[in-house]
Short mmCIF file of C-alpha atoms in Angstrom, two decimals:
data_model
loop_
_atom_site.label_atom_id
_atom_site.label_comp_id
_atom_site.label_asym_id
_atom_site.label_seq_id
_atom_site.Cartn_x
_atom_site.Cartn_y
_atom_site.Cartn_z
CA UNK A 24 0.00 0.00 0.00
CA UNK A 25 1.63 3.43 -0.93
CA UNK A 26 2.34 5.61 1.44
CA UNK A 27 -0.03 9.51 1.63
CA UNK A 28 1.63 12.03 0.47
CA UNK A 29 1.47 14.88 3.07
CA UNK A 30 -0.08 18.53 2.30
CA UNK A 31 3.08 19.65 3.40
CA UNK A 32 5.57 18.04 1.49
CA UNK A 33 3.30 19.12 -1.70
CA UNK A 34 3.60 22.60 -0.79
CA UNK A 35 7.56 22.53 -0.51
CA UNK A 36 7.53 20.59 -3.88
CA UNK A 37 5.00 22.88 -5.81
CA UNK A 38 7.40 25.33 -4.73
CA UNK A 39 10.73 24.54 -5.75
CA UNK A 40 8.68 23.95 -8.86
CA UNK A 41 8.18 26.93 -9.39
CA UNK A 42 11.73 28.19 -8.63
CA UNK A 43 13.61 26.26 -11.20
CA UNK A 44 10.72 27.68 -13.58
CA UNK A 45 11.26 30.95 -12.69
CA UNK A 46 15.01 30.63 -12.67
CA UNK A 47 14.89 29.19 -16.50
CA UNK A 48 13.21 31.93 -17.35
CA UNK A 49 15.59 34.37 -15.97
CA UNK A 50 18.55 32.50 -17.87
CA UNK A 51 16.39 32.62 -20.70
CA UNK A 52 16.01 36.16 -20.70
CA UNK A 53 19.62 36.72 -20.07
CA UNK A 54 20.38 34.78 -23.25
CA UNK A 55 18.71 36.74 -25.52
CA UNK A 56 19.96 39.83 -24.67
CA UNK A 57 23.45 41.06 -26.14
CA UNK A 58 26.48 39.65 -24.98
CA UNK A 59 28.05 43.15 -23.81
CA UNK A 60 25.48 46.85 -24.26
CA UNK A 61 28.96 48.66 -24.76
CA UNK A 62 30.92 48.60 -21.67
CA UNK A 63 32.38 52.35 -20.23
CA UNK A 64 35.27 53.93 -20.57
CA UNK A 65 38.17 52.98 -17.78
CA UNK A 66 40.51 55.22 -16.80
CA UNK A 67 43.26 56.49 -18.71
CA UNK A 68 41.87 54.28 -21.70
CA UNK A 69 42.86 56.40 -25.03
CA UNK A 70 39.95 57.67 -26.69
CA UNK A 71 40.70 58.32 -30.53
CA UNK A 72 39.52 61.90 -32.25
CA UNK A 73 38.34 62.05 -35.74
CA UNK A 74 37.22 64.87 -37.59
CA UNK A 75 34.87 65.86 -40.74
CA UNK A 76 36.29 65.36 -43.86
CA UNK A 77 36.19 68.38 -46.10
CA UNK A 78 37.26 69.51 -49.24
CA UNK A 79 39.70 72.25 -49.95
CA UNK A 80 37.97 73.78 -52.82
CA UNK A 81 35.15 75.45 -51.06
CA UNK A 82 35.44 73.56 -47.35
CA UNK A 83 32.03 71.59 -47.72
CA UNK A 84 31.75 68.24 -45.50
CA UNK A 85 32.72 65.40 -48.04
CA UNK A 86 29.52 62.55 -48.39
CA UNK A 87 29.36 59.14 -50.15
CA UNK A 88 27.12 58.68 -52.44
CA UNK A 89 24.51 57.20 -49.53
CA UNK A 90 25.12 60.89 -48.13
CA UNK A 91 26.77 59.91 -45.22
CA UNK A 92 29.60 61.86 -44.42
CA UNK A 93 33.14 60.90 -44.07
CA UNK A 94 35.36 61.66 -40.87
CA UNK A 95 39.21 61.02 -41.15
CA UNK A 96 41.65 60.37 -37.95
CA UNK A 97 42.90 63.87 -36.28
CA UNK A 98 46.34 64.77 -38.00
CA UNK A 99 49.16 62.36 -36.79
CA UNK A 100 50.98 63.75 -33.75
CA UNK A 101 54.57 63.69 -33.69
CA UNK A 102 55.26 63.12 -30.28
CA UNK A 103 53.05 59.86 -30.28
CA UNK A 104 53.62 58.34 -34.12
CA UNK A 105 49.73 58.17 -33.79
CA UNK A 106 46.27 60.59 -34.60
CA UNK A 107 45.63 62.32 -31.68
CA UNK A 108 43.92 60.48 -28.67
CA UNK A 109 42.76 61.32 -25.22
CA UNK A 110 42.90 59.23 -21.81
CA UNK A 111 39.58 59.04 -20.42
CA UNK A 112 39.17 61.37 -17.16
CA UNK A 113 43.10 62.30 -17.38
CA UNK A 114 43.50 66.11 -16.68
CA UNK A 115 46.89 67.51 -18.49
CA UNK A 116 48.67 69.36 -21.03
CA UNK A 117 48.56 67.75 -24.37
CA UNK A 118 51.18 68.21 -27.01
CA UNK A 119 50.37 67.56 -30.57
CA UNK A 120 52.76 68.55 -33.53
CA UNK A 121 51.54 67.90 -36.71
CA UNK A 122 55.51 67.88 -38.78
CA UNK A 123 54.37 68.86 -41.74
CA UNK A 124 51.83 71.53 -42.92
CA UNK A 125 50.58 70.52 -46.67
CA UNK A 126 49.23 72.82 -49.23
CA UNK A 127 45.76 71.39 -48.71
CA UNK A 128 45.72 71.38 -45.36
CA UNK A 129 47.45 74.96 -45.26
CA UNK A 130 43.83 75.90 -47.29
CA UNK A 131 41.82 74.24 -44.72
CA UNK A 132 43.67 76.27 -41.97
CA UNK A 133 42.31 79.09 -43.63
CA UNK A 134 38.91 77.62 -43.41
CA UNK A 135 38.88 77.15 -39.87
CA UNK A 136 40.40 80.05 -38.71
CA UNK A 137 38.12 82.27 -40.92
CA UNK A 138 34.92 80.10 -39.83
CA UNK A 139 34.23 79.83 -43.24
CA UNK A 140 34.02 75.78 -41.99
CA UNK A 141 34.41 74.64 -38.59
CA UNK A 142 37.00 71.95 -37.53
CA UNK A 143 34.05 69.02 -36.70
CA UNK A 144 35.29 66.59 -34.90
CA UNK A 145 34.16 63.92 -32.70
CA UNK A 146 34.50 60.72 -30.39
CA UNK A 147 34.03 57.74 -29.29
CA UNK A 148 30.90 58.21 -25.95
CA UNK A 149 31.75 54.44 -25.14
CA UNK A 150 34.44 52.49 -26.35
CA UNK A 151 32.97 51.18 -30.15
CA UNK A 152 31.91 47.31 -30.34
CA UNK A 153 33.73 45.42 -33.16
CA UNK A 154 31.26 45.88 -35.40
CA UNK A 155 31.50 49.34 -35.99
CA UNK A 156 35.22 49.50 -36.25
CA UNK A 157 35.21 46.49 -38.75
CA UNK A 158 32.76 48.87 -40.78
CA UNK A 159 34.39 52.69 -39.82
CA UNK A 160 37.77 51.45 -40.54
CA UNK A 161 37.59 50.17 -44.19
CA UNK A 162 41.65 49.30 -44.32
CA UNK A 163 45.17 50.77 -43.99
CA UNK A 164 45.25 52.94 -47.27
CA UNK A 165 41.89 54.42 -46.30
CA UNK A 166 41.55 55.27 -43.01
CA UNK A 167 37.83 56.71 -43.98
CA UNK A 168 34.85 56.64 -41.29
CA UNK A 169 31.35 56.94 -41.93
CA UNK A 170 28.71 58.15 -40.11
CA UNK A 171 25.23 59.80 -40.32
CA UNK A 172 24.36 63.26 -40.85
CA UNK A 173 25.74 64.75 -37.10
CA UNK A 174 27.73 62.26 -35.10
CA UNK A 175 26.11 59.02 -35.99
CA UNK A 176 23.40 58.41 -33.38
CA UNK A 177 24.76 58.06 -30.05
CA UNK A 178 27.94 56.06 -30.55
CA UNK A 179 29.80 59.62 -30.71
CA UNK A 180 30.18 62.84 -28.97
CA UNK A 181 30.62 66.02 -30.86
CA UNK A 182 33.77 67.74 -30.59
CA UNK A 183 33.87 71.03 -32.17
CA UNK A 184 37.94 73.23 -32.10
CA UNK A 185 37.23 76.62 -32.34
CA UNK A 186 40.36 77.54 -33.81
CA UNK A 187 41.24 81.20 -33.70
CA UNK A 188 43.88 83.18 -35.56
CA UNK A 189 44.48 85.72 -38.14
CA UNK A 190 44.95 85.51 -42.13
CA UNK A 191 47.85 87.22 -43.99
CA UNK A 192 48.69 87.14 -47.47
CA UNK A 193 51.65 84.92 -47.27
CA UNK A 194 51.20 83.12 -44.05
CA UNK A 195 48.76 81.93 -41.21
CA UNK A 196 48.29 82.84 -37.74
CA UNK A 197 46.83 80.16 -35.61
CA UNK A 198 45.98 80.38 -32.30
CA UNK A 199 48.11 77.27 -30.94
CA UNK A 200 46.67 77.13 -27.43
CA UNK A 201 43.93 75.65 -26.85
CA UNK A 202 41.32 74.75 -24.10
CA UNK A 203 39.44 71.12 -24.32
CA UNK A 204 36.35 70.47 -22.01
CA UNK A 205 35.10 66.93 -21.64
CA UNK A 206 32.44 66.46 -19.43
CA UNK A 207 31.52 62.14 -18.25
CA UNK A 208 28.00 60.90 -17.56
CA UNK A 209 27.99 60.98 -13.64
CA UNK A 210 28.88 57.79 -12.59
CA UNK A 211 25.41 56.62 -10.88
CA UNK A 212 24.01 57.01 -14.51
CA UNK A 213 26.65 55.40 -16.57
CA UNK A 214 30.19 55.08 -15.51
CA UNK A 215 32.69 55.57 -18.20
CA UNK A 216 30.60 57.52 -20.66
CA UNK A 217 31.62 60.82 -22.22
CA UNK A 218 28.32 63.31 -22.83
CA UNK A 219 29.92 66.69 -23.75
CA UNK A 220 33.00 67.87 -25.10
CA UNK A 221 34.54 71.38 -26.98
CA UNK A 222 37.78 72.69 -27.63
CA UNK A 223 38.84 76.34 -28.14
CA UNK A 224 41.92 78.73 -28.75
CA UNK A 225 42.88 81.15 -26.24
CA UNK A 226 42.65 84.33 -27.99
CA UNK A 227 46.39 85.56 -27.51
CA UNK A 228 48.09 86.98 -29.85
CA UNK A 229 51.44 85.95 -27.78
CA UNK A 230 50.33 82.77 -27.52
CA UNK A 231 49.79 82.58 -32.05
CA UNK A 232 51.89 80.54 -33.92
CA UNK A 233 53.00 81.88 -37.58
CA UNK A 234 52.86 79.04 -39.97
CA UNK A 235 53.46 78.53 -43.71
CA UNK A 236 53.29 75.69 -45.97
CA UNK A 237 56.18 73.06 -45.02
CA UNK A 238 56.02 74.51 -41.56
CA UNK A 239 55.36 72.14 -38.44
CA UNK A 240 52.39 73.58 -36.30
CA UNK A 241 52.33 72.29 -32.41
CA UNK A 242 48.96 72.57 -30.68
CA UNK A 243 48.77 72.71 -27.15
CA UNK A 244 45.41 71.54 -25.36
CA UNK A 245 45.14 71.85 -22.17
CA UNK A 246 42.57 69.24 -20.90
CA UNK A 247 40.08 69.09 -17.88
CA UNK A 248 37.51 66.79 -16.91
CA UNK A 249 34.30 66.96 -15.63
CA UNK A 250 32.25 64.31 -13.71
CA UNK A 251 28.83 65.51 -15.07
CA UNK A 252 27.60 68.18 -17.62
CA UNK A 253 27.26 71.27 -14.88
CA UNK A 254 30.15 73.41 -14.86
CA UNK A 255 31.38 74.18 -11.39
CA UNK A 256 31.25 77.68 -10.70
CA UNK A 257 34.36 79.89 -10.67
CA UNK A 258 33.66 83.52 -11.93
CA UNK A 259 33.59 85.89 -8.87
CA UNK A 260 34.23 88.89 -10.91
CA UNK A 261 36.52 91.97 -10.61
CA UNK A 262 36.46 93.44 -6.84
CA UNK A 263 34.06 94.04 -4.33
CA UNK A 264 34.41 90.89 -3.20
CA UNK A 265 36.52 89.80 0.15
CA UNK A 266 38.77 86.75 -1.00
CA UNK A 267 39.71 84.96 2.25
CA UNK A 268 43.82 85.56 0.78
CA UNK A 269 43.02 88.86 1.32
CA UNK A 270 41.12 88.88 4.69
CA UNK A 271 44.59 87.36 5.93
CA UNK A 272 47.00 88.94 3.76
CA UNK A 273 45.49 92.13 5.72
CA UNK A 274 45.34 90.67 9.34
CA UNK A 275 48.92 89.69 8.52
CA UNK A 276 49.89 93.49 7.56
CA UNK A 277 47.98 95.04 10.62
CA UNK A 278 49.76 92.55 13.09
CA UNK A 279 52.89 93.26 11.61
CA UNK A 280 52.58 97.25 11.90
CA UNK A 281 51.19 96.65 15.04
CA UNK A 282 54.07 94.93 16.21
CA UNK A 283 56.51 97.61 15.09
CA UNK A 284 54.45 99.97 16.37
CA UNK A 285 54.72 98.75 19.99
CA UNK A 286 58.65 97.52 19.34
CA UNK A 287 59.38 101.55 18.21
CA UNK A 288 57.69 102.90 21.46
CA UNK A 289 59.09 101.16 23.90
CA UNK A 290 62.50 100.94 22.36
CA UNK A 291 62.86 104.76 21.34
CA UNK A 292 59.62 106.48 22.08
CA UNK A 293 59.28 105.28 26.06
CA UNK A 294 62.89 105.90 26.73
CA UNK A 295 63.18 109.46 25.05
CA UNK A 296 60.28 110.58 26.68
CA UNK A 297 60.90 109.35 30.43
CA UNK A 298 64.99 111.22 30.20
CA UNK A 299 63.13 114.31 29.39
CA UNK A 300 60.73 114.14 31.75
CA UNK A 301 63.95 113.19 34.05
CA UNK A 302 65.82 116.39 32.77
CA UNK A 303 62.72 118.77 33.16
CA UNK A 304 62.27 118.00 37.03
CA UNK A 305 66.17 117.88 37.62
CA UNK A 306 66.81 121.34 35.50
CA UNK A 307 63.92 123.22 36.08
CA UNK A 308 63.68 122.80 40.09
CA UNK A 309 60.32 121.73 40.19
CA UNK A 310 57.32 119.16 39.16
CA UNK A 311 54.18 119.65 37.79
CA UNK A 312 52.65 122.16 40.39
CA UNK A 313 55.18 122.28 42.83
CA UNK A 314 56.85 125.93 44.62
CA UNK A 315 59.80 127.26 42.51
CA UNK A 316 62.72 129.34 44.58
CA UNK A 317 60.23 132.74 44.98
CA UNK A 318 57.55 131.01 46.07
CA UNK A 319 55.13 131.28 44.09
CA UNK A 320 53.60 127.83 41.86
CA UNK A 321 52.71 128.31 38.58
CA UNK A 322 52.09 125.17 37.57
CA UNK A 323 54.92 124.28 35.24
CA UNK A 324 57.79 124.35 36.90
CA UNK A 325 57.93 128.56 37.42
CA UNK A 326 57.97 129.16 33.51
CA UNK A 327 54.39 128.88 32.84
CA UNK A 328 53.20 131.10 29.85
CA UNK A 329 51.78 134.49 30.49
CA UNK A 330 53.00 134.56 34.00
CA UNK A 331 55.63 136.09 36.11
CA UNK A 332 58.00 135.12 38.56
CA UNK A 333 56.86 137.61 40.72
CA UNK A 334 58.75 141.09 42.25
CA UNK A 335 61.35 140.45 45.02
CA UNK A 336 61.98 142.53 48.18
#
């Protein structure tokens, strides 16, 4: 005869039942989704810059014959043998010295600097999946990278260098220092994620280079980081404002006079004061109010102004 089953020992089993189901389904789910949604940035990880590709004719955006347009890799710097890259959240100052200024790109100098066409550039928000680099990066001899109109979707960040300077006849200006603000998805949202980025020239005119064609030109960016897209705040503007440098440069100054101050009195003042006072009782015969040799008090020492010494017998 087969033993009951009890209630209890159904209820445990309907419910491990229904944790293996529910734990198959959760696998499941996880299967079908990608193996990696495009991991973050880590630090320091090199982040590669490409730029619009443009012709030197007029300085219109070059487009295949889809209309997408084409970006090319940033001018190879010579202090890395490689198109210029930046480390992800890695403040410093960034040399890049492109050797060799060619005719066309002397033209498209011009361009820039006259904002006839803006140097459009862009990167990488999220380090690219295979995919797209198999399909940017068509092979060595052309180094060409497509992309929709604007930065293609959300793979890439725009990066726009304002590039200042002045046009001569014979030669360029370019203003060779710049500025370049990137600013990362705050890290509760999506570590490792670049949202915002720019780059400018300081308007100096010590700070220009003077280039030609078959000249070198060295940029210099200096780069800062930002952990979300809010600038801090750092303008305080130009006086009226107490700077805490000041509040102590100024408690520092009156401590200091106040210090000589006491040092003078009682090392030259003090003394000076107490031998004349010394000489004026000892030479004049007399205090403050006391009887001179006639007699007679007039309150500083007998030679009080307006009064005599009196008419002797």
């Amino acid at each position: 005869m087969a033993r009951p089953t009890s209630p209890l020992r159904l209820a445990l089993f309907a419910l491990y039942s229904f944790y293996l189901s529910l734990a198959h389904a959760v696998s499941s789910s996880d299967a079908q989704k990608p193996s990696s949604e495009g991991r973050g940035y880590s630090l320091g990880e090199p982040i590669p810059v490409s730029c619009l590709n443009r012709t030197v004719e007029t300085g219109e955006h070059i487009t295949d014959a889809s209309g997408a347009l084409q970006y090319i890799p940033f001018p190879v710097c010579a202090e890395t043998s490689r198109p210029l890259e930046l480390a992800f959240g890695i403040e410093s100052s960034l040399n890049c010295t492109i050797p060799y200024i060619s005719d066309p790109f002397f033209h498209l100098l011009e361009f820039y600097i006259h904002n006839d066409a803006p140097l459009t550039c862009r990167i990488p928000s999220k380090p690219l999946p295979p995919s797209v680099l198999e399909q940017d990066f068509r092979s060595a001899d052309e180094t060409t990278q497509e992309g929709a109109l604007g930065t293609q979707s959300s793979l890439y960040t725009p990066l726009v260098v304002a590039l200042a300077g002045t046009l001569q006849l014979s030669h360029l200006h370019v203003g060779n220092d710049l500025n370049l603000l990137v600013h990362a998805r705050p890290k509760s949202e999506g570590p490792g994620i670049v949202d915002a980025a720019t780059a400018y020239s300081i308007a100096s005119h010590a700070r220009n280079a003077r280039v030609t064609i078959g000249d070198e030109l060295s940029l210099h960016f200096s780069v800062r980081w930002y952990p979300s897209t809010t600038l801090p705040p750092g303008w305080s503007g130009y006086g009226g404002h107490v700077y805490k440098s000041t509040f102590l440069y100024c408690l520092l100054s009156a401590g200091a006079s106040a210090a000589i101050c006491v040092a003078y009195f009682r090392g030259v003042e003090l003394p000076r004061r107490l031998k004349r006072y010394a000489t004026d009782r000892v030479g004049r015969g007399g205090g403050y109010g006391l009887p001179v040799a006639n007699g007679m008090s007039n309150g500083y020492g007998g030679y009080g102004y307006g009064i005599g010494t009196g008419k002797k017998d």
